[in-house]
Short mmCIF file of C-alpha atoms and ligand atoms in Angstrom, two decimals:
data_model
loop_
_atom_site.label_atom_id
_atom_site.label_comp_id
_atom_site.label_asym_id
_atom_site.label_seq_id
_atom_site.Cartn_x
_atom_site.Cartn_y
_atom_site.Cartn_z
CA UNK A 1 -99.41 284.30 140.11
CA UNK A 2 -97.74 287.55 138.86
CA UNK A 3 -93.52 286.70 138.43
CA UNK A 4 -92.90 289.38 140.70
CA UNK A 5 -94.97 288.32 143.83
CA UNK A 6 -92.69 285.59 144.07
CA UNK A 7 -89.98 285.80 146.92
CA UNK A 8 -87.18 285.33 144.13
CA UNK A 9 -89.45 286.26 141.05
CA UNK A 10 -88.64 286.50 137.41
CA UNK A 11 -88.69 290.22 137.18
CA UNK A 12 -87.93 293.09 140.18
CA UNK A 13 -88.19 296.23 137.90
CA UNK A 14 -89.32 298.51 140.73
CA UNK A 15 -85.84 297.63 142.17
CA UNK A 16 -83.71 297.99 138.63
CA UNK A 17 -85.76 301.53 138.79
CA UNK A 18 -85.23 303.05 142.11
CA UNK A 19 -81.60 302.43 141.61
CA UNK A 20 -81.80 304.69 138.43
CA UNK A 21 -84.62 306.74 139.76
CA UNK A 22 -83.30 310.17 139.27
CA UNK A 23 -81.58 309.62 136.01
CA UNK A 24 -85.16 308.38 134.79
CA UNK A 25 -87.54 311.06 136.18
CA UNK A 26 -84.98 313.39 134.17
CA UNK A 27 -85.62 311.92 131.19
CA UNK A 28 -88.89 311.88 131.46
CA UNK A 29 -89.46 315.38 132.64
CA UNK A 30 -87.54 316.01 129.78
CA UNK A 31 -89.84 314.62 126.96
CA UNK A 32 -92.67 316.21 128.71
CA UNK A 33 -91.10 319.67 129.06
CA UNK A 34 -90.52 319.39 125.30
CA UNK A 35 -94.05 318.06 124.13
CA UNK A 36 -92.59 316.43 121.29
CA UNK A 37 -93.23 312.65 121.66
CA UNK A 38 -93.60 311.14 117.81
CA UNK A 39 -90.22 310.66 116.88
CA UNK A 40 -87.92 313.69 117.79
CA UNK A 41 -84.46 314.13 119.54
CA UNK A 42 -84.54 311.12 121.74
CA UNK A 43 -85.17 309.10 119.20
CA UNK A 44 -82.47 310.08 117.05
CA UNK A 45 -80.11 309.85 119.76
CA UNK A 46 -81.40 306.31 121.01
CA UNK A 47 -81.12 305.62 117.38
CA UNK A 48 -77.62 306.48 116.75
CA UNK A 49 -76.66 305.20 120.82
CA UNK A 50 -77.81 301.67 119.89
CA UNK A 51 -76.66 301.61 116.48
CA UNK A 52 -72.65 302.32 118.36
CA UNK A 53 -73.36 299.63 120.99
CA UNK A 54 -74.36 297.27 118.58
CA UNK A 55 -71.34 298.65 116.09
CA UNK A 56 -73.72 298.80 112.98
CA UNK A 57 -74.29 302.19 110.14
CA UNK A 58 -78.61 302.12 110.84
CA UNK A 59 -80.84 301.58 113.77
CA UNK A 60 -84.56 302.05 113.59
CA UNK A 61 -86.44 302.67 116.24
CA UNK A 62 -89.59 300.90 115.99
CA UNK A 63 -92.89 300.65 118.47
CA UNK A 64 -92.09 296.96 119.30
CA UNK A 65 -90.10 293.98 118.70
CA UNK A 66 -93.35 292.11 116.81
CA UNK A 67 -93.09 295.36 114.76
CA UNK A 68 -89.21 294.92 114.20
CA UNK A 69 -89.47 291.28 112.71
CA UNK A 70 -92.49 292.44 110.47
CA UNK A 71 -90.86 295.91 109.14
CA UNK A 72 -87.96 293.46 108.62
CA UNK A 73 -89.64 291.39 106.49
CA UNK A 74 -91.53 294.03 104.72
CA UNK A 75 -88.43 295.77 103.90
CA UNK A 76 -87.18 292.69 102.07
CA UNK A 77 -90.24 293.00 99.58
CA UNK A 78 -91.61 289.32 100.64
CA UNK A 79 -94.36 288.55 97.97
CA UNK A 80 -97.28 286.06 98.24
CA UNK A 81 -96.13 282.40 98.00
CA UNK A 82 -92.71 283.20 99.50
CA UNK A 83 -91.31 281.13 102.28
CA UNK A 84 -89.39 282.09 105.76
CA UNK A 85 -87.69 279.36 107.04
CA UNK A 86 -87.52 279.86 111.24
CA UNK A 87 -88.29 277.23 114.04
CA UNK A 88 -91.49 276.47 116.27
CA UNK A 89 -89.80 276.87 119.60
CA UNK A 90 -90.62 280.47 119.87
CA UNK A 91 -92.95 283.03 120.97
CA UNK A 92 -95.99 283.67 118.18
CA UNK A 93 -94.63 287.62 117.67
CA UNK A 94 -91.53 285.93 115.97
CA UNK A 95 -93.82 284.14 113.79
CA UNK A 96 -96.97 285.87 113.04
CA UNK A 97 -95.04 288.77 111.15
CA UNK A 98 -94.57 286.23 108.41
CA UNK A 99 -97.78 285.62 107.57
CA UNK A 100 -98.81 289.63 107.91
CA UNK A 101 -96.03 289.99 105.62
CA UNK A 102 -97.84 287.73 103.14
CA UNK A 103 -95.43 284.83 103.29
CA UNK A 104 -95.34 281.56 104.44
CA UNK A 105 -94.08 280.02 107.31
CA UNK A 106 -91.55 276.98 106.90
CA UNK A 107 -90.05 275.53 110.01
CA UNK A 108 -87.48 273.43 110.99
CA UNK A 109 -86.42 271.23 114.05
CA UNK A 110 -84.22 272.52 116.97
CA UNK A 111 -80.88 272.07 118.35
CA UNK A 112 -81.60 269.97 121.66
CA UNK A 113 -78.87 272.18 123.68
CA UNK A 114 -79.27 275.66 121.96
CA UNK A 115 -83.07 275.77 121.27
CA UNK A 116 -81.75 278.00 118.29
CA UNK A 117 -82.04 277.00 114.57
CA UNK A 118 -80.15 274.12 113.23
CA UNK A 119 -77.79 274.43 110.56
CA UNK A 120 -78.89 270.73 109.64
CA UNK A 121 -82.16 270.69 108.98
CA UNK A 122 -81.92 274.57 107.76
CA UNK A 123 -79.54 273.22 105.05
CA UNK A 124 -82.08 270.41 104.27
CA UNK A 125 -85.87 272.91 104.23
CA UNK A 126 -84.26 275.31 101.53
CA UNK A 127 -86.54 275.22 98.31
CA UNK A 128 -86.07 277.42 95.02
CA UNK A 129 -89.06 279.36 96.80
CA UNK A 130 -87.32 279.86 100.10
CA UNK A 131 -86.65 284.35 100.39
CA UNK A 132 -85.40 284.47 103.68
CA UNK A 133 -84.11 282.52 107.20
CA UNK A 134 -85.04 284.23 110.74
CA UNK A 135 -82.52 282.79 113.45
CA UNK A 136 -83.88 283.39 116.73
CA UNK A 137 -81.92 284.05 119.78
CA UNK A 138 -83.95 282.03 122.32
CA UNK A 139 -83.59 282.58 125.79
CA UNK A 140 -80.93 285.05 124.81
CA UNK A 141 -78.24 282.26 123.93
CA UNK A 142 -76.83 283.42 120.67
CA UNK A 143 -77.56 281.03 117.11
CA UNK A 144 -74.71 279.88 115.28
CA UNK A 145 -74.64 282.60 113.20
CA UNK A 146 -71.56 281.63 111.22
CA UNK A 147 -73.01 278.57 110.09
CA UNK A 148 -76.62 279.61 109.57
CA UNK A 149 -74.81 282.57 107.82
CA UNK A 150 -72.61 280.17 105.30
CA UNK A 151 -75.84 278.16 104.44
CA UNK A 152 -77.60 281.32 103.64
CA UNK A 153 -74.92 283.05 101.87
CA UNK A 154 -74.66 279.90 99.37
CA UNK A 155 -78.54 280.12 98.43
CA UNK A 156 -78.32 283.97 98.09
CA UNK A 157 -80.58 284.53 101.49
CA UNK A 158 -81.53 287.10 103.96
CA UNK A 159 -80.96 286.10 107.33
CA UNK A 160 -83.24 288.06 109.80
CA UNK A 161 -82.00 287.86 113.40
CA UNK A 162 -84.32 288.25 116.32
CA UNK A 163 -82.57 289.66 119.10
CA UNK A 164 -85.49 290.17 121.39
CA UNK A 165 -84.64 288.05 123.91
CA UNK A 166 -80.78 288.52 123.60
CA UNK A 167 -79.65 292.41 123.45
CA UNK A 168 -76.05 292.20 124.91
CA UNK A 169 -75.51 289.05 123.94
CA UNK A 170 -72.13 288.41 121.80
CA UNK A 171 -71.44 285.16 119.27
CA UNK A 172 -67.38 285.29 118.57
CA UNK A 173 -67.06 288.51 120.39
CA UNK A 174 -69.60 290.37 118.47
CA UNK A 175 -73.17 291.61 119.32
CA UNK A 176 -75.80 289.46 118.01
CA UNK A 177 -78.37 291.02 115.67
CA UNK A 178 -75.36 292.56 114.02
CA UNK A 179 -74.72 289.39 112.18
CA UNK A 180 -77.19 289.10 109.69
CA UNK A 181 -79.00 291.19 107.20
CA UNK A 182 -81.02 292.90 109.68
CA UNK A 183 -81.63 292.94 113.24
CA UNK A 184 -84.65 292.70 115.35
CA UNK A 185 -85.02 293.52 119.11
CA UNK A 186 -87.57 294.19 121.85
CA UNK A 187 -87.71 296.17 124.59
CA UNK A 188 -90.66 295.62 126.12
CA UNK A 189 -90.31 296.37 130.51
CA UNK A 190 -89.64 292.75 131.22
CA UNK A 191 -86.79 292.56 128.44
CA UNK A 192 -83.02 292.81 129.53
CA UNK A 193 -83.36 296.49 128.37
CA UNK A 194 -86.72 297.29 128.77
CA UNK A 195 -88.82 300.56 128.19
CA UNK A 196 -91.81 301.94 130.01
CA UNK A 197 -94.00 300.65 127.37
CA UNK A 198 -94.10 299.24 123.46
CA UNK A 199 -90.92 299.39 122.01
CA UNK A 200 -88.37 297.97 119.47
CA UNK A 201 -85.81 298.52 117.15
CA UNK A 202 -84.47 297.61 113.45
CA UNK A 203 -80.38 297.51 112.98
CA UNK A 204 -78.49 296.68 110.17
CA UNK A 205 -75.67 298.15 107.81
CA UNK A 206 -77.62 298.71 104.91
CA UNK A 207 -79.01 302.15 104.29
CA UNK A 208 -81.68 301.14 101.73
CA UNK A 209 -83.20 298.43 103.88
CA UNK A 210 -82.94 300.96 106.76
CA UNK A 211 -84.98 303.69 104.57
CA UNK A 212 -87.62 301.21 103.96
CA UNK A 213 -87.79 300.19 107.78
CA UNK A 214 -88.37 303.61 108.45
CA UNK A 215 -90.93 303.99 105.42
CA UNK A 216 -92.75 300.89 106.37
CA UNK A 217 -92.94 302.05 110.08
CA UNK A 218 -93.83 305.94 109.32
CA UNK A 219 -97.48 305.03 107.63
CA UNK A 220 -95.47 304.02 104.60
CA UNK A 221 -94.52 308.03 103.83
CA UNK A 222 -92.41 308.78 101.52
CA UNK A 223 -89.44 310.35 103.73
CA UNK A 224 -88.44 313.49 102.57
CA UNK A 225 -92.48 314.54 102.45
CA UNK A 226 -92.47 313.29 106.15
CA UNK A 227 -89.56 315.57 107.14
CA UNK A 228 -91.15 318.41 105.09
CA UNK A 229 -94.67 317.95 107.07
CA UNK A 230 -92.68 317.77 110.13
CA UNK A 231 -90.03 320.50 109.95
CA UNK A 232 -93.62 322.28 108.97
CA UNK A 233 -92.79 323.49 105.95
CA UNK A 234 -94.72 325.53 103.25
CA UNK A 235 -97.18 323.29 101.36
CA UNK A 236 -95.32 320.29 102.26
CA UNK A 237 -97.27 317.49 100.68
CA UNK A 238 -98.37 314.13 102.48
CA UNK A 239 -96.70 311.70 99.54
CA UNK A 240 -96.95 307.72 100.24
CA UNK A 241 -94.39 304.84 98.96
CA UNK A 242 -96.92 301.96 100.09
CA UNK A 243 -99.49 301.10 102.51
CA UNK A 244 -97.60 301.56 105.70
CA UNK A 245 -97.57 301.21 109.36
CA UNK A 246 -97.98 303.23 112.99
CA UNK A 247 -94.93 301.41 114.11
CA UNK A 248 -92.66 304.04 115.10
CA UNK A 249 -90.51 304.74 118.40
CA UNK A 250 -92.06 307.32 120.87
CA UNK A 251 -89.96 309.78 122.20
CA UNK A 252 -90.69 308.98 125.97
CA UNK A 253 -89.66 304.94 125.13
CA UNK A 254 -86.61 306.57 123.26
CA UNK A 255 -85.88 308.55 126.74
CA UNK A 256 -86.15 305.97 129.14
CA UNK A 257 -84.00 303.39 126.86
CA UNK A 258 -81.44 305.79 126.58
CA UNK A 259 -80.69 305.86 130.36
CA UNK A 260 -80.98 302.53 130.54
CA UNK A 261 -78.90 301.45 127.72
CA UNK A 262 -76.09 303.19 129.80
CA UNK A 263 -76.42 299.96 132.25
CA UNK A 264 -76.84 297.11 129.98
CA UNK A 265 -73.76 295.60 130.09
CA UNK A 266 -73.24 295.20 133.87
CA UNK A 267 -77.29 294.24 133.99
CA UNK A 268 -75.72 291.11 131.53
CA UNK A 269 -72.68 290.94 133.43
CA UNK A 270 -74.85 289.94 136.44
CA UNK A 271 -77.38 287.71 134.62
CA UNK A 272 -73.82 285.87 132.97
CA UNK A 273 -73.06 285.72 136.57
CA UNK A 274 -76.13 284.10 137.86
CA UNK A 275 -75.87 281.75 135.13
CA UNK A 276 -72.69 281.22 136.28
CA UNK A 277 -73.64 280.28 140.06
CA UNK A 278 -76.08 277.94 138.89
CA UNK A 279 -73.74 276.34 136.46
CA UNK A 280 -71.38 275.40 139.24
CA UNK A 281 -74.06 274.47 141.60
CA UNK A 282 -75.98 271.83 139.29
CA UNK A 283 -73.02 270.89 137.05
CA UNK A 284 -72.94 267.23 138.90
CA UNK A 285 -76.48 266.82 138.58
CA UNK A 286 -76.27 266.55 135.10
CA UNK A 287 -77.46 264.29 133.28
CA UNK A 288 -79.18 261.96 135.65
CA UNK A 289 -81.17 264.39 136.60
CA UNK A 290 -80.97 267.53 134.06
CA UNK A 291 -79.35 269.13 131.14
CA UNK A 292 -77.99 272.81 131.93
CA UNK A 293 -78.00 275.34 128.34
CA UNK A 294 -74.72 274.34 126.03
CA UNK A 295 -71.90 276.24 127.09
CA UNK A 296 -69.45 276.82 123.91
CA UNK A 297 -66.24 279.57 123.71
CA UNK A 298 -67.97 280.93 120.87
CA UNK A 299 -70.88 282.26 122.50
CA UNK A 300 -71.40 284.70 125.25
CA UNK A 301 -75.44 285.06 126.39
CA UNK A 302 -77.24 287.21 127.92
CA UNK A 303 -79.27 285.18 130.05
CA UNK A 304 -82.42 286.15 129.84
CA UNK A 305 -83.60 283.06 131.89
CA UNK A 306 -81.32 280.31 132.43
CA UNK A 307 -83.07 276.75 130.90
CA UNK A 308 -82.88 273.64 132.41
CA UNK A 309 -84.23 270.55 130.86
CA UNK A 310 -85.31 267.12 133.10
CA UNK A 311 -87.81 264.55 132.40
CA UNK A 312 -89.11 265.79 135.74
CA UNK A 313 -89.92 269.67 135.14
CA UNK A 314 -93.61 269.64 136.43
CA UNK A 315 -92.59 268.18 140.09
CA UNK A 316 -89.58 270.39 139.75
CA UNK A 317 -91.78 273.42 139.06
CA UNK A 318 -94.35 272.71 141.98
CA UNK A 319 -91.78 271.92 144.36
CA UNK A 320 -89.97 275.58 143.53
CA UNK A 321 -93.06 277.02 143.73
CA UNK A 322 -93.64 276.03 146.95
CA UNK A 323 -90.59 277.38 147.83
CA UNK A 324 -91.63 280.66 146.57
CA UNK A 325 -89.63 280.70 143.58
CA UNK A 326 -90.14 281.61 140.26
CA UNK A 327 -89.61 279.37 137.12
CA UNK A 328 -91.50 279.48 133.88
CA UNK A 329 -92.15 277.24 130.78
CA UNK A 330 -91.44 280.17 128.02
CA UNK A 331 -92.56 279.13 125.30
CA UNK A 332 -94.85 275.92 125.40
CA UNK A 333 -96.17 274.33 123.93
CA UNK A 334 -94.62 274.57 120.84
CA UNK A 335 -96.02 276.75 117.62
CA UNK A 336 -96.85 273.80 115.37
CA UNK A 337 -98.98 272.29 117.68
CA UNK A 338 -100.74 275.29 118.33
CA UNK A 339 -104.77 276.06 117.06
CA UNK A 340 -103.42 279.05 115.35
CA UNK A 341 -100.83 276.94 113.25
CA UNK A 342 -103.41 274.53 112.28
CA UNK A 343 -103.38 275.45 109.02
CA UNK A 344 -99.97 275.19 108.56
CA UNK A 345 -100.72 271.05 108.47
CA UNK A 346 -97.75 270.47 110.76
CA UNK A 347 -98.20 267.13 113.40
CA UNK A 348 -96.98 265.78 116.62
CA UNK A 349 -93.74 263.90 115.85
CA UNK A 350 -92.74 266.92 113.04
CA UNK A 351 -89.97 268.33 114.95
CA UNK A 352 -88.94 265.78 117.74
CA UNK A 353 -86.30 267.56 119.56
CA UNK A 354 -88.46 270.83 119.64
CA UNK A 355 -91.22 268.46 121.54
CA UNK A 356 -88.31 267.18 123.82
CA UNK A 357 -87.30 270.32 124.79
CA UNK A 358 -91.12 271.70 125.02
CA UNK A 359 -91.52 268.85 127.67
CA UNK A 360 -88.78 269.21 129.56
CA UNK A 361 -87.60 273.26 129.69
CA UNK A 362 -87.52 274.62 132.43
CA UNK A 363 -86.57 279.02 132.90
CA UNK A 364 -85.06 280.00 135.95
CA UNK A 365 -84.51 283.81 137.03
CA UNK A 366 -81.73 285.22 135.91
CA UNK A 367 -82.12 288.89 136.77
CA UNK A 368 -79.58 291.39 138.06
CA UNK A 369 -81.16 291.78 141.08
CA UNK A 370 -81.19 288.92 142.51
CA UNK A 371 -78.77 288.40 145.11
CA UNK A 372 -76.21 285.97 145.34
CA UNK A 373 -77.94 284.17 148.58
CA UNK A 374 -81.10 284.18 146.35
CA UNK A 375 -79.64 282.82 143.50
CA UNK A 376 -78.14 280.02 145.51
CA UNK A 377 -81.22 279.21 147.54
CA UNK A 378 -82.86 278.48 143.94
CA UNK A 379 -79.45 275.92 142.90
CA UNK A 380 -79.98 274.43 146.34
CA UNK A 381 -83.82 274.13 146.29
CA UNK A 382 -83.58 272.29 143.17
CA UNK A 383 -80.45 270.02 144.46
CA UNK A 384 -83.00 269.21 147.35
CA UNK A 385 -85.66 268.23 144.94
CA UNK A 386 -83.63 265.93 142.93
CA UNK A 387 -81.33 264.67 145.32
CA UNK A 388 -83.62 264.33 148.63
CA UNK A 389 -87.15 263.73 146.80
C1 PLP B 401 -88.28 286.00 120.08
C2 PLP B 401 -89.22 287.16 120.17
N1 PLP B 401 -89.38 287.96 119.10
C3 PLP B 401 -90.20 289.02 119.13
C4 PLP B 401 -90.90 289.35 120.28
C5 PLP B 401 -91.86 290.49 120.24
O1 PLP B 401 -91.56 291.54 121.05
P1 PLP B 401 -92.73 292.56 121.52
O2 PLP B 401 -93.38 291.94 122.71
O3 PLP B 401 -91.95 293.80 121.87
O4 PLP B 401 -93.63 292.77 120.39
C6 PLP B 401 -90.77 288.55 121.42
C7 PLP B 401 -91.50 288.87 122.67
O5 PLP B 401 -91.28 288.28 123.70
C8 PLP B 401 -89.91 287.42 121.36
O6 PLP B 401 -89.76 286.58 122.40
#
């Protein structure tokens, strides 16, 4: 069943979109009126608009967040036999850019109340052949950056933060996927900030690795022959740097983010307030029955869902949906024991707290507009399950 045919479902965008609908038919008209819709003034404006929010020099706009991770990694000049060091708990489109960036894959075990990269084990997987560490944001509940970060720094390392899941989210008061080398986010329409379509972007404060983002994503052009071809210049040449990519922001996406952007952070206040609800209405249920996310000063999420973890999920699961309420099992079962990671030689028992937390997660709705009432009638649902059942 579709999230949204749910009586509390996982995703209510044509709500979030009549409240904004005359901002967004604007900005549409707008790109439409114009004709220009490869990369052009919206664009450049989302561009610089994120890269503010976010408080970093470079944003690229990209044509998705799969695109993101893999410009990412291309821009770091990975070569054949290199290895990324990320986790298994994740969706494949934080994975598979590795190996389409010609490197390998090297993952490491979980933190059981995070479901973000362990410093531990991180520490432990680095090799003389290790180029660079991705540190996903799952479930938008920020990584320790500052430790990841301090392992890295020691071994001379790239950190690559994907921020798909988490734009808005802050670790020690500031923005996640600003942290690290470069930053990788999605916005495709079911993110926190989502766009009418494919879309992503590239942040970071390094202008070289920003140029070759854009390179990588623009066919692999060389720039200033780009401009030249576009600005339509006289016998403007079509030079190329490598063997590129169609991976660049469209100018309607660009529109349609840029209105929204203008509401993210109340959107998170309201998920952070959700979360909150549910907090205080399972807090005594813990841990006979369930483990709520880690709650720490340090970090402030963005809630994309809210995870749960009990040894009872699946009967917790059918007895919401009964209820008519959404709750999903994003992202199991885990990469390594997926046919496409076969190769990979990776076995059951690998990464035991990832398997844990693959049997037991449970996402419940966060979005803004849910109601309070609704929100509650999912805490006490699942108090009746556990408690009366
Ligand atoms: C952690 C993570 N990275 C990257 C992506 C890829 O984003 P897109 O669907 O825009 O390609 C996703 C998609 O859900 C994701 O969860």
């Amino acid at each position: 069943m579709l999230t949204q045919n749910f009586i509390i479902p996982g995703s209510r965008l044509t709500q979030q979109h009549a409240a904004i609908q005359t901002e967004l038919d604007q900005a549409v008209a707008g790109v439409i009126r114009r004709a220009v819709f490869t990369p052009g003034p919206e664009v450049e404006a989302f561009e610089a608009e994120f890269a503010a929010y976010m408080g970093v020099k470079y944003a690229v706009g990209v044509s998705s967040g799969s695109a993101a991770v893999l410009l990412a990694l291309k821009a770091l000049n990975l070569q054949p036999g290199d290895e990324v060091i990320s986790t298994p708990q994740v969706d494949i489109s934080a994975s598979a850019p590795v190996t389409q960036a010609d490197a390998r894959l090297v993952w490491v075990d979980i933190h059981p109340r995070t479901y973000n990269l362990d410093p531990d084990p991180l520490a432990a997987a680095i090799t003389p052949r290790t180029r660079a560490v991705i540190a996903v944001h799952m479930y938008g509940n920020p990584a320790a950056m500052q430790p990841v970060l301090e392992i890295a720094t020691r071994h001379n390392l790239p950190v690559i933060e994907d921020a798909a899941l988490a734009v808005g989210a802050t670790y020690r008061g500031r923005p996640v996927g600003s942290w690290g080398t470069l930053g990788c986010f999605s916005f495709s329409p079911g993110k926190i900030l989502g766009a009418f379509g494919k879309a992503g972007i590239v942040v970071t404060n390094d202008a070289a690795l920003a140029q070759q983002v854009r390179m990588w994503s623009s066919y692999g052009f060389d720039l200033a022959s780009l401009k030249a071809i576009e600005r339509g210049e006289i016998g403007a040449q079509f030079e190329y740097e490598a063997e590129g990519f169609n991976a660049r922001l469209d100018e309607l996406q660009a529109a349609v983010l840029r209105v929204k952007l203008r509401y993210l952070d109340e959107w998170v206040r309201r998920r952070r307030e959700n979360a909150g609800l549910y907090r205080e209405m399972l807090a005594d249920l813990e841990p006979t029955h369930l483990f709520l996310p880690q709650d720490t000063p340090e970090t402030e999420p963005a809630f994309r869902v809210f995870v749960i973890r009990s040894p009872r999920r699946d009967g917790l699961m059918r007895y919401l949906a009964g209820a008519g309420i959404w709750s999903g099992l994003n992202y199991v079962p885990p990469l390594h024991l997926q046919p496409a990671y076969g190769y990979l030689g990776y076995r059951p028992g690998d990464f035991p707290q990832t398997e844990q937390v693959a049997r037991e997660l449970l996402c419940l709705p966060t979005i803004p507009e849910l109601s309070r009432q609704e929100v509650e009638k999912v805490g006490e649902t699942i108090r009746e399950y556990f408690l009366r059942s």
